[in-house]
Short mmCIF file of C-alpha atoms in Angstrom, two decimals:
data_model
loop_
_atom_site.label_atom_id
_atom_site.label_comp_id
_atom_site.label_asym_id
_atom_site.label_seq_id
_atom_site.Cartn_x
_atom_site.Cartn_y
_atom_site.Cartn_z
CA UNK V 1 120.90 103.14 108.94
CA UNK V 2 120.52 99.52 107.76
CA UNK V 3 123.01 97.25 106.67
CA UNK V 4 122.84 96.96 102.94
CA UNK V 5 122.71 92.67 103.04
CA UNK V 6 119.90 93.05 105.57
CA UNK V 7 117.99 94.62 102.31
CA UNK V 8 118.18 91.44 100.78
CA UNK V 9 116.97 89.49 103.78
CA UNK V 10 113.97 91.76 103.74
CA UNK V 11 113.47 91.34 100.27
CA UNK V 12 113.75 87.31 100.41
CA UNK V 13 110.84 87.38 102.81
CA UNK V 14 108.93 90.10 100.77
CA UNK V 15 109.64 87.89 97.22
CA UNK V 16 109.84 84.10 97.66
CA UNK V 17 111.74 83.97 94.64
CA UNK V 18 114.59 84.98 96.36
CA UNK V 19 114.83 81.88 98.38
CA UNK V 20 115.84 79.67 95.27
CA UNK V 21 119.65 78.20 95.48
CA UNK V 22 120.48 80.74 92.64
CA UNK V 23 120.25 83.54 94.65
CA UNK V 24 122.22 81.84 97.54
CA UNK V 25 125.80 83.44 96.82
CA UNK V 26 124.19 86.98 97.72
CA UNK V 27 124.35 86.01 101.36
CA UNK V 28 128.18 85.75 101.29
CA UNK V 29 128.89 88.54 99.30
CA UNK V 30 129.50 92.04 100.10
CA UNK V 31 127.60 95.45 99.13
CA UNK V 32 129.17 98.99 98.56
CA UNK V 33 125.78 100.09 98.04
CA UNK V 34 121.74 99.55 97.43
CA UNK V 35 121.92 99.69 93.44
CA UNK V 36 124.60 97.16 93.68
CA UNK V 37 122.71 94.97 95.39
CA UNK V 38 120.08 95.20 92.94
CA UNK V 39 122.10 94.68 90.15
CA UNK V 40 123.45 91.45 91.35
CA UNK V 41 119.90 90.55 92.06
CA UNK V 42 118.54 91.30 88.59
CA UNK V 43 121.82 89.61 86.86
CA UNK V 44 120.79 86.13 88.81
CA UNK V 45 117.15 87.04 87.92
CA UNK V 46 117.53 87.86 84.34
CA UNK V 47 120.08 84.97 83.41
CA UNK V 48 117.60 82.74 85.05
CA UNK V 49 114.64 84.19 82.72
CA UNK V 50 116.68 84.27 79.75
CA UNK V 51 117.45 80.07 80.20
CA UNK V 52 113.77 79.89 80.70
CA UNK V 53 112.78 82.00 77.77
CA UNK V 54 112.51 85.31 77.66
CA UNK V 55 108.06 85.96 78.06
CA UNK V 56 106.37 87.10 74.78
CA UNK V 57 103.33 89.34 74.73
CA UNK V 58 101.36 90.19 71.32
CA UNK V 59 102.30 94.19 70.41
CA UNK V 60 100.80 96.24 67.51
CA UNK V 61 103.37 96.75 64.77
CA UNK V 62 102.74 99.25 61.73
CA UNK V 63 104.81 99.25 59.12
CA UNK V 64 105.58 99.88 55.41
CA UNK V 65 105.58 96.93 53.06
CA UNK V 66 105.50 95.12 49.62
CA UNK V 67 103.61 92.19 51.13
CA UNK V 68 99.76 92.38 52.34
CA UNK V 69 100.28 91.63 56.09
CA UNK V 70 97.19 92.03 58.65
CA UNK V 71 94.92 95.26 58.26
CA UNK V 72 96.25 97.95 55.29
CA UNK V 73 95.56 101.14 56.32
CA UNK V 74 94.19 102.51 53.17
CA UNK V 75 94.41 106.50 54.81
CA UNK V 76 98.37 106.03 55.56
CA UNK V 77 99.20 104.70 52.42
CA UNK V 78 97.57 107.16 50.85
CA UNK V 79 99.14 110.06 52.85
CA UNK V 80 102.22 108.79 52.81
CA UNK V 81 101.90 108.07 49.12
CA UNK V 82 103.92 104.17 49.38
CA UNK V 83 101.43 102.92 47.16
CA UNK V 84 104.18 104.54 44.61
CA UNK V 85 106.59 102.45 45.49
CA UNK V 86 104.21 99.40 45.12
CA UNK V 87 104.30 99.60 49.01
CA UNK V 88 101.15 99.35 51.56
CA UNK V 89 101.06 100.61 55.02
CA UNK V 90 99.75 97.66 57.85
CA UNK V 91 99.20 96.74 61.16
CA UNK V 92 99.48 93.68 62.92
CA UNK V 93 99.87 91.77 66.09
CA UNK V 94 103.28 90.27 66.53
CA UNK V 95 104.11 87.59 69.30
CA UNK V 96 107.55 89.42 70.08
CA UNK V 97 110.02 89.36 72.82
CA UNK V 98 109.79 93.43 72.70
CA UNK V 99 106.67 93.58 75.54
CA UNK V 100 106.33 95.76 78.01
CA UNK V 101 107.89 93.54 80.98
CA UNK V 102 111.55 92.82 79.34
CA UNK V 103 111.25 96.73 77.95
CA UNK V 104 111.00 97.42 81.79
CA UNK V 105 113.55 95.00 83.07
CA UNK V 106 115.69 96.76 79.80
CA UNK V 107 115.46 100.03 80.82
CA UNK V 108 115.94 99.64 84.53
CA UNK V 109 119.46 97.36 84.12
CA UNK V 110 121.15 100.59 81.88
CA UNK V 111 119.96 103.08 84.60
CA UNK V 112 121.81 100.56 86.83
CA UNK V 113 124.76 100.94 84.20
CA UNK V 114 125.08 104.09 84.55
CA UNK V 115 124.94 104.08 88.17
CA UNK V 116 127.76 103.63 91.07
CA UNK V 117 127.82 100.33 90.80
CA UNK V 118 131.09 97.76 90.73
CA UNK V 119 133.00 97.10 87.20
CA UNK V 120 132.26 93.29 87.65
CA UNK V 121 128.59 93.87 88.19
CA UNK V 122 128.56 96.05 85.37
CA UNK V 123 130.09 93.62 83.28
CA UNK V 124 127.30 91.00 84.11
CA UNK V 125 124.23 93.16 83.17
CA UNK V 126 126.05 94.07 79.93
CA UNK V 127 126.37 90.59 79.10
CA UNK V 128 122.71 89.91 80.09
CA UNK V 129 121.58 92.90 77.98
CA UNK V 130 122.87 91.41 74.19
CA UNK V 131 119.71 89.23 74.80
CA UNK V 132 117.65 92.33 74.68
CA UNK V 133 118.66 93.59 71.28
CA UNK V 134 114.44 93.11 69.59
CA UNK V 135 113.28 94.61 73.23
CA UNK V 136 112.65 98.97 73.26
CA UNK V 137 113.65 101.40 75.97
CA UNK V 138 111.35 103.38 77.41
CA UNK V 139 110.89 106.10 79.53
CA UNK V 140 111.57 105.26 83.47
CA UNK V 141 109.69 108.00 85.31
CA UNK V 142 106.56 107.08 83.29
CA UNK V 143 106.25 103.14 83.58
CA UNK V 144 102.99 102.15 84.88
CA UNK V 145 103.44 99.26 87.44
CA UNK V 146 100.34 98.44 87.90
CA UNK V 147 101.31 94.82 85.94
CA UNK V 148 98.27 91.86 86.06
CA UNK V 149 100.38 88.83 86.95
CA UNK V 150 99.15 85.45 85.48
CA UNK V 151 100.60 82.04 85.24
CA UNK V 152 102.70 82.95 81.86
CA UNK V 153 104.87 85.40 83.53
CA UNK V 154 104.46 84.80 87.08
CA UNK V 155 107.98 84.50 87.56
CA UNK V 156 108.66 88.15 86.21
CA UNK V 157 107.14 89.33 89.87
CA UNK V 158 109.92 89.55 92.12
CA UNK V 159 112.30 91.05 89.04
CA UNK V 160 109.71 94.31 88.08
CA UNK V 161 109.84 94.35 92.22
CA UNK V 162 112.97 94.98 92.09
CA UNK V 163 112.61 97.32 89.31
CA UNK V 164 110.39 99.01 90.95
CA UNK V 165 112.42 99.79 93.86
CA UNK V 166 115.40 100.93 91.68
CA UNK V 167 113.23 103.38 90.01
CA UNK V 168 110.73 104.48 92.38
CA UNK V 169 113.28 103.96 95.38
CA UNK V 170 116.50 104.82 94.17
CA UNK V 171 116.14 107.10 90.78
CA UNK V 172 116.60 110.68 91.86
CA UNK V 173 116.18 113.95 89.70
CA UNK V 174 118.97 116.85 89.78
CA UNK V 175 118.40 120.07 89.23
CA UNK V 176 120.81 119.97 85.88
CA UNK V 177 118.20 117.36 84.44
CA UNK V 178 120.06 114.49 85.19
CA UNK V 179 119.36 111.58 87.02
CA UNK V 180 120.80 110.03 89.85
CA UNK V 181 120.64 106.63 92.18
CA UNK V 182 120.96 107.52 95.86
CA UNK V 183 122.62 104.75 97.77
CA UNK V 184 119.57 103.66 99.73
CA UNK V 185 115.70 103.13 99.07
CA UNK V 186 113.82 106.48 100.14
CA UNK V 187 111.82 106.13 102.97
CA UNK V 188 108.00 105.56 101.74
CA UNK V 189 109.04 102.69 99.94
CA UNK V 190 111.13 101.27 102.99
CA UNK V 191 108.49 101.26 105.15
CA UNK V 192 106.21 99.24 102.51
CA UNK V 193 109.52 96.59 102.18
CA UNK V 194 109.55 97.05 106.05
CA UNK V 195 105.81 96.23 106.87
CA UNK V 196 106.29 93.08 103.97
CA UNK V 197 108.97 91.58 105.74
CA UNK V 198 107.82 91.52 109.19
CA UNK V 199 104.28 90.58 108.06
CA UNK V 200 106.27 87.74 105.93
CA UNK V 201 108.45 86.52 108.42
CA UNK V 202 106.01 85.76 110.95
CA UNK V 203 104.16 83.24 107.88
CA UNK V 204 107.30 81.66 107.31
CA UNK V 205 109.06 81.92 110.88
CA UNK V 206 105.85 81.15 113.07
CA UNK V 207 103.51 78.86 111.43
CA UNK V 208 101.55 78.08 114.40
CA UNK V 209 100.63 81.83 114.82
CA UNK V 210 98.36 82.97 112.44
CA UNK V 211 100.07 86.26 110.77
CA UNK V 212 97.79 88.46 108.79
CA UNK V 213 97.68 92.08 107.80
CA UNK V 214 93.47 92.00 108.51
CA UNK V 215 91.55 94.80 109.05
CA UNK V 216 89.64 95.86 112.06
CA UNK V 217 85.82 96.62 112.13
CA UNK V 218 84.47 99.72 113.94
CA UNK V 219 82.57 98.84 116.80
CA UNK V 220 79.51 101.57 116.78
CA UNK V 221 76.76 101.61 118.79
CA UNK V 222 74.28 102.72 115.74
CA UNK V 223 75.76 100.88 113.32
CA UNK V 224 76.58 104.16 111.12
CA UNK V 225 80.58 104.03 109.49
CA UNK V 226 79.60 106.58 107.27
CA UNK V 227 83.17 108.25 106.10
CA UNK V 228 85.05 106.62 108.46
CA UNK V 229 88.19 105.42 107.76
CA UNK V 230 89.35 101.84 106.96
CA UNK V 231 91.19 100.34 109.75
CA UNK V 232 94.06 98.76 108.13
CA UNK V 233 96.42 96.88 110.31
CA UNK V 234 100.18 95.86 109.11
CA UNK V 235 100.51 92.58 111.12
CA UNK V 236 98.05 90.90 113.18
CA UNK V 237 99.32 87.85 115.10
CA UNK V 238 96.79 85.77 116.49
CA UNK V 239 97.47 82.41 118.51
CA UNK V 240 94.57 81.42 120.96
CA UNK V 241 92.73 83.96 122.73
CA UNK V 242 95.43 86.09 122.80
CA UNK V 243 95.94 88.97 119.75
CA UNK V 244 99.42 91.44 118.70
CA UNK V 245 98.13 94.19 116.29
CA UNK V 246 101.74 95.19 115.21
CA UNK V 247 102.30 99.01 113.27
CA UNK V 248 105.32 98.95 111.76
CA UNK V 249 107.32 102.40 111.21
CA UNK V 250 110.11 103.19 109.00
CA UNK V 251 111.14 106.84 110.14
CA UNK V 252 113.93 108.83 110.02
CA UNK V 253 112.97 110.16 113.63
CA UNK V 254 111.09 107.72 115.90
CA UNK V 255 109.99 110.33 118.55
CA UNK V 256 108.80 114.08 117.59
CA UNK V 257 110.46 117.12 119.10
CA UNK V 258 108.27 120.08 120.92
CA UNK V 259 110.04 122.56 122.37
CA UNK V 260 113.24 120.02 123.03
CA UNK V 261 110.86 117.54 124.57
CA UNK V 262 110.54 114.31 122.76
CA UNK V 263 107.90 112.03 122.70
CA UNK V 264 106.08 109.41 120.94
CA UNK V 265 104.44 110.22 117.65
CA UNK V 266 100.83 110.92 118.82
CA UNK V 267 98.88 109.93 115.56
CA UNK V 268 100.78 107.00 115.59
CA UNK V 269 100.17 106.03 119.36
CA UNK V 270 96.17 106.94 118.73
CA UNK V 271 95.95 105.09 115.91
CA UNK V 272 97.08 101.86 117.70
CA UNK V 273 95.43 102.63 120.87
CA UNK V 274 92.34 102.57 118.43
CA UNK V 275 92.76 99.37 116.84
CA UNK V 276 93.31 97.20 120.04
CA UNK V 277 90.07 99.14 121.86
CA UNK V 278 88.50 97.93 118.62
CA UNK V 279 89.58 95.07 118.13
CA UNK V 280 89.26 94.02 121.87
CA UNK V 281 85.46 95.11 121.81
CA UNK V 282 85.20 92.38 119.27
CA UNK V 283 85.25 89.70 121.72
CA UNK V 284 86.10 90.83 125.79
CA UNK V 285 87.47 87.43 126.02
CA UNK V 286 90.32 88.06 123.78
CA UNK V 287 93.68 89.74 125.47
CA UNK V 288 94.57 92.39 122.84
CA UNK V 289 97.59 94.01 122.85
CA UNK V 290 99.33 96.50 120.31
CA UNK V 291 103.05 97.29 119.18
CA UNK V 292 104.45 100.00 117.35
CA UNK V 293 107.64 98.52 116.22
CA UNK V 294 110.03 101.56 114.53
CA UNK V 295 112.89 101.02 112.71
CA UNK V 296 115.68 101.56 115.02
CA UNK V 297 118.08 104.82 114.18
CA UNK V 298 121.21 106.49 115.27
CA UNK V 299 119.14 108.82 117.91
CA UNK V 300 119.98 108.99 121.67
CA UNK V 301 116.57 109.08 122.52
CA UNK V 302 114.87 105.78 121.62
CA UNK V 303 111.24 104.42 123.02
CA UNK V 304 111.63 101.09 124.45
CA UNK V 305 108.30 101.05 126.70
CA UNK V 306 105.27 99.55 127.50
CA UNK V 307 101.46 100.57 128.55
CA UNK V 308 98.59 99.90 130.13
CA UNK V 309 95.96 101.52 128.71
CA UNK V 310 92.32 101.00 129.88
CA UNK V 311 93.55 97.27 129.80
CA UNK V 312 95.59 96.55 127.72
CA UNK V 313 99.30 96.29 126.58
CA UNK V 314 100.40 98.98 124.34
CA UNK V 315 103.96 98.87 123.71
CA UNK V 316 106.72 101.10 121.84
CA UNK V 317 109.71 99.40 120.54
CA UNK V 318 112.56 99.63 117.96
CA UNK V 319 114.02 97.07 115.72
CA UNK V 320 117.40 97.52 114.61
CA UNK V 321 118.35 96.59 111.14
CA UNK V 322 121.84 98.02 111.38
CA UNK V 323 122.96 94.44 112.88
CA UNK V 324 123.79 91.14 111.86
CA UNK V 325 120.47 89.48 110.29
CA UNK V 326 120.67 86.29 113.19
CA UNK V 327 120.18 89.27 116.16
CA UNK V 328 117.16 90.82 114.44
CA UNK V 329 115.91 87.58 113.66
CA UNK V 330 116.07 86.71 117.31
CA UNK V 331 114.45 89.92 118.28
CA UNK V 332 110.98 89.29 115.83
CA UNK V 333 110.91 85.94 118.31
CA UNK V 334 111.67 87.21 120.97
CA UNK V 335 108.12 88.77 120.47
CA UNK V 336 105.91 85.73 119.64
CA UNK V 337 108.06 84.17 122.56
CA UNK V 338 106.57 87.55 125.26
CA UNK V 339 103.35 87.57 123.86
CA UNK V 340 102.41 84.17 123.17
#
């Protein structure tokens, strides 16, 4: 379980944005649930955007017309015969408000409409959406995110973040063919918002400890990496001679059960045993040590453990983000503070 204003927290740390004054009332209010959360989020957000000027983006338009405007499309107006009406059928590029970023932001703020969400923060986002009168709904469950980012509408990232996670995270499918928003992100996409934060905290929190998610080379004796997999680590902290390889892991169980025995996960344990022998072999006079750092849940069995391992420090751990946000803060440096 995690506290629904810790969300925000992580998300300040994932998005940047967040830290602006605007956004500064969020910490003292209270949440019934994810989606409102988000809502209140995108109603800052939005009302921001919309004093700076809603982003434009050149879209096709075809239409029928008595004025010559851009290319006629001699087959259409043919077919359609509106050369009868003294009428020609054109295309042409339109600098319009009705682009594929405010459709998005459009489309996500009615699904939040129509979700659980508070009367008052449905009142906001209907007042935010008579701006988007020109701007097109479109379908949810087949927006393609992957959005290129440039200096004109930069400060769209953190909002189509947050649409993102209200559509990938919280949009569920019922069997009747309706939709639904579940009152917390699914996992997958925690565990990404999880791995952000903690990667992002350690930048902010700990500037004298270099925080990176870096990869990690094989070491091979032949030289041969032929299909073997990237080693991709979630937080590296390096200060010194001395390196953390952090895994973070949002799970709904953080041991596995055989035969009413629990115990670590093993891929997850051999994966990090893996990087630090790696990553040690880089340079023997480095002191490497690795963490896997779960999400804390409401099990009675919980690792809280360290081991040496041919070396070095490989330590299990939970994090709990069921608590206030100045305890979980302390914990993150409490571990620069151990290991560094």
């Amino acid at each position: 379980m995690i506290k629904i204003k810790n969300i925000y927290y992580m998300l300040s740390y994932a998005f940047y944005a967040l830290n602006d004054d605007k956004y500064k009332k969020v910490e003292t209010e209270e949440f019934e649930n994810t989606a409102d959360l988000f809502s209140e989020i995108l109603a800052i957000g939005v009302s921001k955007q919309i004093k700076q000027g809603l982003v434009k983006d050149y879209i096709d338009v075809r239409e029928t017309t008595s004025s010559i405007r851009g290319k006629i499309e001699i087959t259409d107006s043919i077919n359609s015969k509106s050369f009868l009406k003294k009428q020609l059928t054109c295309t042409y590029d339109e600098f319009s408000v009705n682009c594929y970023l405010n459709q998005i932001l459009k489309s996500t703020m009615l699904v939040l409409l129509k979700s659980d969400i508070s009367s008052h923060q449905k009142k906001k986002l209907k007042n935010i959406l008579r701006y988007f009168t020109e701007v097109d709904l479109i379908d949810v469950n087949s927006i393609n995110w992957k959005i290129r980012f440039d200096r004109n509408n930069q400060t769209y990232r953190m909002l189509i973040g947050v649409c993102y996670l209200t559509i990938k995270g919280l949009l569920q499918s019922e069997k009747s063919g309706e939709t639904k928003l579940m009152q917390f992100i699914d996992d997958q996409l925690m565990n990404r918002l999880y791995e952000k934060f903690i990667l992002n905290y350690y930048k902010k929190e700990h500037p004298s400890v270099k925080a990176s998610a870096s990869q990690i080379n094989w070491q091979l004796d032949d030289g041969i990496d032929y299909l073997l997999p990237r080693m991709q680590s979630d937080i590296m902290l390096d200060y010194g001679d001395k390196v953390l390889i952090i895994d973070a892991k949002y799970y709904k169980n953080t041991t596995q059960s055989y035969y009413n025995t629990n115990t670590i996960h093993s891929g997850n344990l051999y994966q990090i045993f893996t990087y630090v022998k790696n990553k040690q072999l880089e340079n023997n006079n480095w002191e490497v040590s690795g963490m896997l750092l779960y999400a804390r849940t409401d099990e009675e069995i919980l690792p809280n453990n360290s081991y040496q391992m041919s070396g070095n420090t490989i330590s299990v751990k939970t994090l709990d983000l069921n608590q206030d946000f100045t305890l979980i803060k302390e914990q993150l440096d409490k571990i620069v503070d151990d290991y560094f």
